[in-house]
Coordinates of C-alpha atoms and ligand atoms in Angstrom, one line a residue:
M1 CA 32.1 91.9 -21.7
T2 CA 34.9 94.1 -20.4
P3 CA 36.9 92.0 -17.9
L4 CA 36.7 93.2 -14.4
R5 CA 40.0 94.3 -13.0
A6 CA 41.4 95.4 -9.6
V7 CA 40.8 99.1 -8.7
K8 CA 43.7 101.3 -10.0
G9 CA 46.5 101.5 -7.4
M10 CA 45.2 98.6 -5.4
N11 CA 47.1 95.3 -5.8
D12 CA 46.6 91.6 -5.5
V13 CA 49.3 89.7 -3.5
L14 CA 49.4 86.2 -5.0
P15 CA 50.4 83.1 -3.0
E16 CA 53.8 83.0 -4.6
E17 CA 54.6 86.5 -3.2
I18 CA 53.1 86.0 0.2
G19 CA 56.1 84.3 1.7
R20 CA 58.0 87.5 1.6
W21 CA 55.2 89.4 3.2
H22 CA 55.0 86.8 6.0
R23 CA 58.7 87.0 6.6
L24 CA 58.5 90.8 6.9
E25 CA 55.5 90.7 9.2
K26 CA 57.1 88.0 11.3
A27 CA 60.3 90.1 11.7
F28 CA 58.2 93.1 12.7
A29 CA 56.1 91.1 15.2
E30 CA 59.2 89.5 16.8
T31 CA 61.0 92.9 17.1
F32 CA 57.9 94.6 18.6
A33 CA 57.5 91.7 21.1
L34 CA 61.1 91.9 22.0
H35 CA 60.6 95.6 22.8
G36 CA 57.4 95.3 24.8
Y37 CA 54.9 96.4 22.2
R38 CA 51.5 94.8 22.0
E39 CA 49.3 94.6 19.0
V40 CA 46.2 96.7 18.6
R41 CA 43.5 96.3 15.8
T42 CA 41.4 99.3 15.0
P43 CA 38.7 99.6 12.3
C44 CA 39.6 100.4 8.7
V45 CA 36.8 103.0 8.7
E46 CA 36.6 106.0 11.0
A47 CA 34.6 109.1 11.3
T48 CA 35.9 111.6 8.8
P49 CA 36.4 114.4 11.4
L50 CA 39.0 112.2 13.2
F51 CA 41.4 112.6 10.3
V52 CA 40.5 116.1 9.5
R53 CA 41.2 117.2 13.0
T54 CA 44.4 115.3 13.6
I55 CA 46.1 115.1 10.2
G56 CA 45.0 118.7 9.4
E57 CA 42.6 120.3 6.9
A58 CA 45.3 121.8 4.7
T59 CA 47.4 118.6 4.2
D60 CA 47.6 116.7 0.9
V61 CA 46.1 113.6 2.7
V62 CA 43.0 115.4 3.9
E63 CA 42.6 117.8 0.9
K64 CA 43.1 115.3 -1.9
E65 CA 43.7 111.8 -0.9
M66 CA 40.9 110.5 1.4
Y67 CA 38.3 108.0 0.4
S68 CA 35.4 109.6 2.1
F69 CA 31.8 108.7 1.8
R70 CA 28.5 109.2 3.6
H71 CA 26.5 106.3 5.1
H72 CA 23.1 107.5 6.3
D73 CA 24.0 110.4 8.5
D74 CA 27.6 109.5 9.1
A75 CA 30.6 111.0 7.3
L76 CA 33.1 108.2 7.1
T77 CA 36.6 107.7 5.7
L78 CA 38.8 104.7 4.9
R79 CA 41.8 105.2 7.1
P80 CA 44.7 106.9 5.3
E81 CA 47.0 106.0 8.2
G82 CA 46.9 104.3 11.6
T83 CA 47.9 106.9 14.2
A84 CA 44.7 108.8 14.5
G85 CA 42.6 105.6 14.9
A86 CA 45.0 104.2 17.5
A87 CA 44.9 107.5 19.5
R88 CA 41.1 107.5 19.2
A89 CA 41.0 104.0 20.6
Y90 CA 43.5 104.9 23.4
V91 CA 41.3 107.8 24.5
E92 CA 38.0 106.0 24.0
H93 CA 39.1 103.1 26.3
G94 CA 40.8 105.3 28.9
V95 CA 44.0 103.2 28.6
Q96 CA 46.0 105.7 30.5
N97 CA 44.1 104.7 33.7
R98 CA 45.4 101.2 33.4
E99 CA 49.1 101.8 32.7
P100 CA 51.4 104.8 32.7
V101 CA 53.1 103.9 29.4
S102 CA 51.5 101.9 26.5
R103 CA 53.4 100.5 23.6
W104 CA 51.2 99.5 20.7
Y105 CA 51.8 98.2 17.2
Y106 CA 49.6 97.4 14.2
F107 CA 49.7 96.0 10.7
G108 CA 47.1 97.0 8.2
A109 CA 45.9 98.3 4.9
M110 CA 45.7 102.1 4.5
F111 CA 44.0 104.0 1.7
R112 CA 45.1 107.2 -0.1
A113 CA 44.0 108.3 -3.5
E114 CA 47.5 109.2 -4.7
R115 CA 48.8 109.0 -8.2
P116 CA 49.9 105.4 -8.4
Q117 CA 53.6 104.6 -9.2
R118 CA 56.2 102.1 -8.1
G119 CA 56.1 102.1 -4.3
R120 CA 53.1 104.4 -4.2
Y121 CA 49.6 102.8 -4.2
R122 CA 46.1 103.6 -3.3
Q123 CA 45.8 100.7 -0.9
F124 CA 49.1 100.0 0.8
Y125 CA 50.2 98.3 4.0
Q126 CA 51.9 99.7 7.0
A127 CA 53.5 98.2 10.0
G128 CA 53.4 100.9 12.7
A129 CA 53.9 101.5 16.4
E130 CA 52.9 104.1 18.9
I131 CA 54.1 104.8 22.4
Y132 CA 51.8 106.8 24.8
G133 CA 52.9 108.3 28.1
D134 CA 56.6 108.9 27.5
A135 CA 57.7 112.4 26.6
G136 CA 61.1 111.2 25.3
P137 CA 63.7 111.8 24.0
C138 CA 65.1 108.4 25.1
S139 CA 62.0 106.6 23.9
D140 CA 62.4 108.4 20.6
A141 CA 66.0 107.2 20.2
E142 CA 65.1 103.7 21.2
M143 CA 62.4 103.5 18.6
I144 CA 64.7 104.7 15.8
D145 CA 67.4 102.3 16.9
M146 CA 64.9 99.4 16.9
L147 CA 63.9 100.3 13.4
V148 CA 67.5 100.5 12.1
G149 CA 68.3 97.1 13.6
L150 CA 65.1 95.6 12.0
L151 CA 65.8 97.0 8.6
H152 CA 69.3 95.6 8.7
R153 CA 68.0 92.2 9.7
L154 CA 65.6 92.4 6.7
G155 CA 68.5 93.1 4.4
V156 CA 67.1 96.6 3.4
R157 CA 69.8 98.3 1.4
G158 CA 71.1 101.9 1.7
V159 CA 69.4 102.7 5.1
E160 CA 69.7 106.3 6.1
V161 CA 68.0 108.0 9.1
F162 CA 67.1 111.7 9.1
V163 CA 65.9 113.5 12.2
N164 CA 64.6 117.0 12.9
S165 CA 62.6 118.8 15.6
L166 CA 59.5 120.8 15.0
G167 CA 59.5 122.1 18.6
S168 CA 56.4 122.5 20.8
G169 CA 53.9 125.2 21.7
D170 CA 53.9 127.9 19.2
T171 CA 57.2 127.1 17.5
R172 CA 55.6 125.8 14.4
A173 CA 53.4 128.9 14.1
R174 CA 56.3 131.2 14.6
Y175 CA 58.4 129.3 12.1
K176 CA 55.6 129.3 9.6
N177 CA 55.5 133.1 9.9
E178 CA 59.2 133.4 9.4
L179 CA 59.1 131.1 6.4
V180 CA 56.2 133.0 4.8
A181 CA 58.0 136.3 5.4
F182 CA 61.1 134.9 3.7
L183 CA 59.3 133.4 0.7
E184 CA 56.7 136.1 0.1
P185 CA 59.1 138.3 -1.8
K186 CA 60.1 135.3 -3.9
R187 CA 56.5 134.3 -4.6
A188 CA 56.8 134.7 -8.4
S189 CA 59.7 132.3 -8.6
L190 CA 57.8 129.5 -6.8
S191 CA 55.9 126.7 -8.5
E192 CA 52.1 127.2 -8.9
D193 CA 51.5 124.6 -6.2
S194 CA 53.8 126.3 -3.8
Q195 CA 52.4 129.8 -4.4
R196 CA 49.1 128.3 -3.2
R197 CA 50.8 126.5 -0.3
L198 CA 52.2 129.9 0.8
G199 CA 48.7 130.7 2.0
T200 CA 47.6 127.3 3.2
N201 CA 50.5 125.1 4.2
P202 CA 53.9 126.8 3.7
L203 CA 55.9 124.1 5.5
R204 CA 55.1 121.7 2.5
I205 CA 57.1 124.0 0.3
L206 CA 60.2 122.8 2.1
D207 CA 59.9 119.2 0.7
S208 CA 58.7 120.2 -2.7
K209 CA 60.6 118.3 -5.5
D210 CA 60.2 121.2 -7.9
E211 CA 63.5 122.8 -8.8
R212 CA 62.1 126.3 -8.6
D213 CA 60.9 125.7 -5.0
R214 CA 64.2 124.0 -4.1
A215 CA 66.1 127.1 -5.2
A216 CA 63.8 129.4 -3.4
V217 CA 64.1 127.6 0.0
A218 CA 67.8 127.0 -0.2
A219 CA 68.6 129.9 2.1
A220 CA 65.3 129.8 4.1
P221 CA 65.5 129.9 7.9
T222 CA 65.1 126.5 9.4
V223 CA 62.8 125.4 12.2
I224 CA 65.8 124.6 14.4
D225 CA 66.6 128.3 14.5
C226 CA 63.2 128.9 16.1
L227 CA 63.4 126.2 18.8
G228 CA 63.0 127.4 22.4
D229 CA 65.4 126.2 25.2
D230 CA 63.3 123.1 26.2
D231 CA 62.9 122.0 22.7
K232 CA 66.6 122.4 22.0
A233 CA 67.4 120.3 25.0
H234 CA 64.9 117.6 23.9
F235 CA 66.5 117.5 20.4
S236 CA 70.0 117.3 21.7
G237 CA 68.9 114.6 24.1
L238 CA 67.6 112.6 21.1
Q239 CA 71.0 113.0 19.4
R240 CA 72.9 112.1 22.5
S241 CA 70.8 108.9 23.0
L242 CA 71.2 107.9 19.3
D243 CA 75.0 108.5 19.6
A244 CA 75.0 106.3 22.7
L245 CA 73.1 103.5 20.9
G246 CA 75.5 103.8 18.0
T247 CA 72.7 104.6 15.5
P248 CA 73.9 106.6 12.6
Y249 CA 71.6 109.5 11.6
R250 CA 71.7 112.9 9.9
V251 CA 70.0 116.0 11.1
D252 CA 67.8 117.4 8.3
P253 CA 66.6 120.8 9.3
R254 CA 64.2 120.9 6.3
L255 CA 62.4 117.7 7.2
V256 CA 58.8 118.6 8.0
R257 CA 56.6 115.6 6.9
G258 CA 53.1 115.9 5.6
L259 CA 50.9 115.5 8.6
D260 CA 50.0 118.4 10.9
Y261 CA 50.0 116.6 14.2
Y262 CA 53.7 116.4 14.8
T263 CA 55.6 118.2 17.6
R264 CA 59.3 118.0 18.5
T265 CA 61.0 114.8 17.2
L266 CA 60.5 114.0 13.5
F267 CA 62.2 111.2 11.6
E268 CA 62.3 109.5 8.3
I269 CA 64.2 106.4 7.2
K270 CA 65.1 106.2 3.5
A271 CA 66.4 103.2 1.6
D272 CA 68.7 104.5 -1.1
V273 CA 67.9 101.9 -3.8
P274 CA 67.4 102.8 -7.5
E275 CA 64.2 100.7 -7.7
L276 CA 62.4 103.2 -5.4
G277 CA 63.5 106.3 -7.1
T278 CA 62.7 109.5 -5.2
G279 CA 59.8 107.8 -3.3
N280 CA 62.4 106.0 -1.1
T281 CA 61.1 106.9 2.4
V282 CA 60.4 103.5 3.9
V283 CA 59.6 104.7 7.4
G284 CA 58.1 108.0 8.7
G285 CA 57.4 109.0 12.2
G286 CA 57.5 111.5 15.0
R287 CA 56.1 112.9 18.2
Y288 CA 52.6 114.1 18.5
D289 CA 52.3 115.3 22.1
N290 CA 49.0 117.1 21.6
M291 CA 46.8 114.6 19.8
V292 CA 45.5 112.6 22.8
A293 CA 44.4 115.8 24.6
E294 CA 42.9 117.2 21.3
L295 CA 40.8 114.0 21.0
G296 CA 39.4 114.6 24.5
G297 CA 41.9 112.6 26.5
P298 CA 44.3 113.8 29.2
N299 CA 47.6 115.4 28.4
I300 CA 49.6 112.4 27.3
P301 CA 52.6 112.7 25.1
A302 CA 53.0 110.2 22.2
I303 CA 55.4 109.2 19.5
G304 CA 55.2 106.6 16.7
F305 CA 56.1 105.6 13.2
A306 CA 54.8 103.7 10.2
A307 CA 56.8 101.6 7.7
G308 CA 55.5 101.0 4.2
I309 CA 55.5 97.3 3.6
E310 CA 55.5 97.4 -0.2
R311 CA 58.5 99.8 -0.2
L312 CA 60.4 97.6 2.3
L313 CA 59.8 94.6 0.0
I314 CA 61.2 96.5 -2.9
A315 CA 64.2 97.6 -0.9
S316 CA 65.0 94.3 1.0
S317 CA 67.0 91.3 -0.2
P318 CA 64.9 88.5 -1.7
A319 CA 64.1 85.7 0.7
P320 CA 65.3 82.2 -0.2
T321 CA 62.6 80.1 -1.9
R322 CA 60.9 77.8 0.6
P323 CA 59.0 74.7 -0.2
I324 CA 55.2 74.8 -0.3
V325 CA 55.1 71.4 1.4
D326 CA 57.8 69.0 2.8
V327 CA 56.2 65.8 1.6
F328 CA 54.2 64.7 -1.4
V329 CA 52.2 61.5 -1.2
A330 CA 51.9 59.8 -4.7
P331 CA 49.2 57.1 -4.9
L332 CA 49.6 54.8 -7.9
G333 CA 46.3 53.5 -9.0
E334 CA 42.7 54.0 -8.0
E335 CA 42.9 51.7 -4.9
S336 CA 45.7 53.8 -3.3
R337 CA 43.9 57.1 -3.5
A338 CA 41.9 57.0 -0.2
P339 CA 44.8 55.4 1.7
A340 CA 47.0 58.2 0.4
L341 CA 44.6 60.8 1.9
V342 CA 44.7 58.9 5.3
L343 CA 48.5 58.8 5.2
A344 CA 48.7 62.5 4.5
K345 CA 46.4 63.2 7.4
E346 CA 48.6 61.2 9.7
L347 CA 51.7 63.0 8.5
R348 CA 50.1 66.4 9.1
A349 CA 49.0 65.2 12.6
A350 CA 52.8 64.7 13.2
G351 CA 53.4 68.3 12.1
I352 CA 54.8 67.5 8.7
S353 CA 53.4 69.7 5.9
T354 CA 52.0 67.3 3.3
E355 CA 50.1 67.3 0.0
A356 CA 48.5 64.1 -1.3
D357 CA 47.8 63.8 -5.0
T358 CA 44.1 63.8 -5.6
R359 CA 44.0 63.9 -9.4
G360 CA 45.8 60.8 -10.6
G361 CA 48.6 60.5 -13.2
S362 CA 51.8 58.6 -14.1
L363 CA 54.6 58.4 -11.5
K364 CA 56.6 60.7 -13.7
S365 CA 53.9 63.4 -13.6
L366 CA 53.5 63.0 -9.9
L367 CA 57.2 63.4 -9.3
R368 CA 57.1 66.6 -11.5
R369 CA 54.3 67.9 -9.2
A370 CA 56.4 67.1 -6.1
N371 CA 59.3 69.0 -7.5
A372 CA 57.2 72.0 -8.3
L373 CA 56.0 72.1 -4.7
G374 CA 59.6 72.0 -3.5
A375 CA 58.9 68.8 -1.5
R376 CA 61.8 67.1 0.2
A377 CA 60.4 63.6 0.0
V378 CA 57.8 61.7 -2.0
V379 CA 55.9 58.8 -0.4
I380 CA 54.9 56.4 -3.2
L381 CA 51.9 54.2 -2.4
G382 CA 51.1 51.5 -5.0
E383 CA 48.8 48.5 -4.5
R384 CA 51.7 46.2 -3.6
E385 CA 52.9 48.5 -0.9
L386 CA 49.4 48.9 0.3
A387 CA 49.1 45.1 0.7
E388 CA 52.4 44.8 2.5
G389 CA 51.9 47.7 4.8
V390 CA 54.9 49.6 3.5
V391 CA 55.7 52.6 1.3
E392 CA 58.5 53.6 -1.0
L393 CA 60.1 56.7 0.4
K394 CA 61.9 58.8 -2.2
D395 CA 64.3 61.4 -0.8
L396 CA 64.4 64.0 -3.5
A397 CA 67.3 65.9 -1.9
A398 CA 69.5 62.9 -1.3
H399 CA 68.4 61.1 -4.6
A400 CA 67.8 57.9 -2.6
Q401 CA 64.9 55.6 -2.3
E402 CA 64.0 53.0 0.4
R403 CA 61.2 50.9 1.6
V404 CA 59.8 52.0 5.0
S405 CA 57.1 50.4 7.1
R406 CA 53.9 52.5 7.0
S407 CA 53.7 52.7 10.8
E408 CA 57.3 53.9 11.0
L409 CA 56.8 56.6 8.3
P410 CA 55.9 59.6 10.5
R411 CA 58.9 59.0 12.8
V412 CA 61.3 58.4 9.9
L413 CA 60.2 61.5 8.0
G414 CA 60.1 63.7 11.1
E415 CA 63.8 62.7 11.9
R416 CA 64.9 63.4 8.3
L417 CA 63.3 66.8 8.1
R418 CA 64.6 67.8 11.5
A419 CA 68.1 66.8 10.5
S420 CA 68.0 69.2 7.6
P421 CA 65.3 71.7 8.6
E422 CA 65.3 74.0 5.6
G423 CA 62.1 72.3 4.4
S424 CA 60.2 72.8 7.6
E425 CA 60.0 76.6 7.8
E426 CA 57.3 78.8 6.4
Q427 CA 57.6 79.3 2.7
G428 CA 59.2 82.5 1.6
Ligands
HAM1 P1 53.5 108.6 6.4 O1 54.8 109.2 6.2 O2 52.3 109.2 5.8 O3 53.3 108.5 8.0 O4 53.5 107.1 6.0 C1 54.5 106.2 6.5 C2 55.1 105.3 5.4 O5 54.0 104.6 4.8 C3 55.8 106.0 4.3 O6 57.1 106.3 4.7 C4 55.7 105.0 3.2 O7 56.8 104.1 3.4 C5 54.4 104.4 3.4 N1 53.4 105.0 2.5 C6 52.7 106.2 2.7 N2 51.9 106.4 1.6 C7 52.1 105.4 0.8 C8 51.5 105.0 -0.5 N3 50.6 105.7 -1.1 N4 51.9 103.8 -1.0 C9 52.8 103.0 -0.5 N5 53.4 103.3 0.7 C10 53.0 104.5 1.3 C11 52.2 108.0 8.6 O8 51.3 107.3 8.0 C12 52.1 108.2 10.1 N6 50.9 107.6 10.6 C13 53.3 107.7 10.8 C14 53.3 107.9 12.2 C15 52.9 107.0 13.2 N7 53.6 109.0 12.9 C16 53.4 108.8 14.2 N8 53.0 107.6 14.4

């Protein structure tokens, strides 16, 4: 029989890797809380038109990458990103009636049928945040600054911030026309994909990796040239605020991003690490001031971002290895097995992470198991100790062993672990 395997581009995260995920998620959750964001959870499946209308019909995501299916009469899609679903929930629950500004964050799996490669998967995880009700640009700068601080805390290497503005109103449409007018005479020199994009989504030609396209757009007009006065003021406000916060950034007038809903501020954060190659954008975000209204809500401006968790894991420093449990209880002989379970239960009740042996074996093999778990201490419980109401406490870190009264054990262990706490944190 052919062995069943995970779906291509969809990965298992095994227990030995999960500590790094927890560390990252914890850092995001703490940072979000520190900045007044609250968590929202929306479904993994939404009505297909939600994504078509917001992300845009001519985008790669909608054209080629969505997992869409019919269920009875409904056209449904596994969410390729979190922004559309969050905005749908914001409108559906009339959140603007309860508070003028909402700061939301989310973690979750997203699904895109892309060609899998390192850092690009078909199921991947994002940590994202959205702010509704603040037209910026101060909130835009604060969001970017928050992210830079967080990425440094996570030890992400080679962090670089790129910003641009797509303007508002008809700026994008005017710019599109200018770009098409500029590229049309060069049509023959473009890649086949970009020749097609010229008619469907010309802005995508700007971030094509194909050398022919890069040469053709080198002297193309930029969207910044098309900005009206209000948009220009917004964009310079963003830069002034970033300067005030001391956040380094570069203006990239060719940054357009692949989703149609953006207006004004756009940003990407790259991690310049060889392991990620050219797919080194770890965070992407921007303003989408029209989405809430387009989904039937009032005129509420919004900005947000999403960070790719797998890419951040590749780009961040490895976390120190943490123990799986602090204490291992080693019963010697059949009689000590049940008392060992009781002892482990008491230690856990005192907040000490504990595993008790349930399989039996020599003291040597039990100590080997304790070492593999990274335990700080082993509690040895033989028939003699049982009869005398004591245990042998072996401190693996200090290479010391002593006899401790059974009733004193939780207190003694608690004090030891608190005195050198590296064993009591989450594993990572
Ligand atoms: P996005 O640029 O499509 O934006 O994705 C954001 C980040 O998710 C990317 O920078 C990347 O780190 C990660 N990512 C995207 N696709 C994949 C993939 N196939 N495999 C692994 N990681 C991936 C959005 O999703 C917007 N919703 C961001 C946003 C929020 N804009 C406003 N609010």
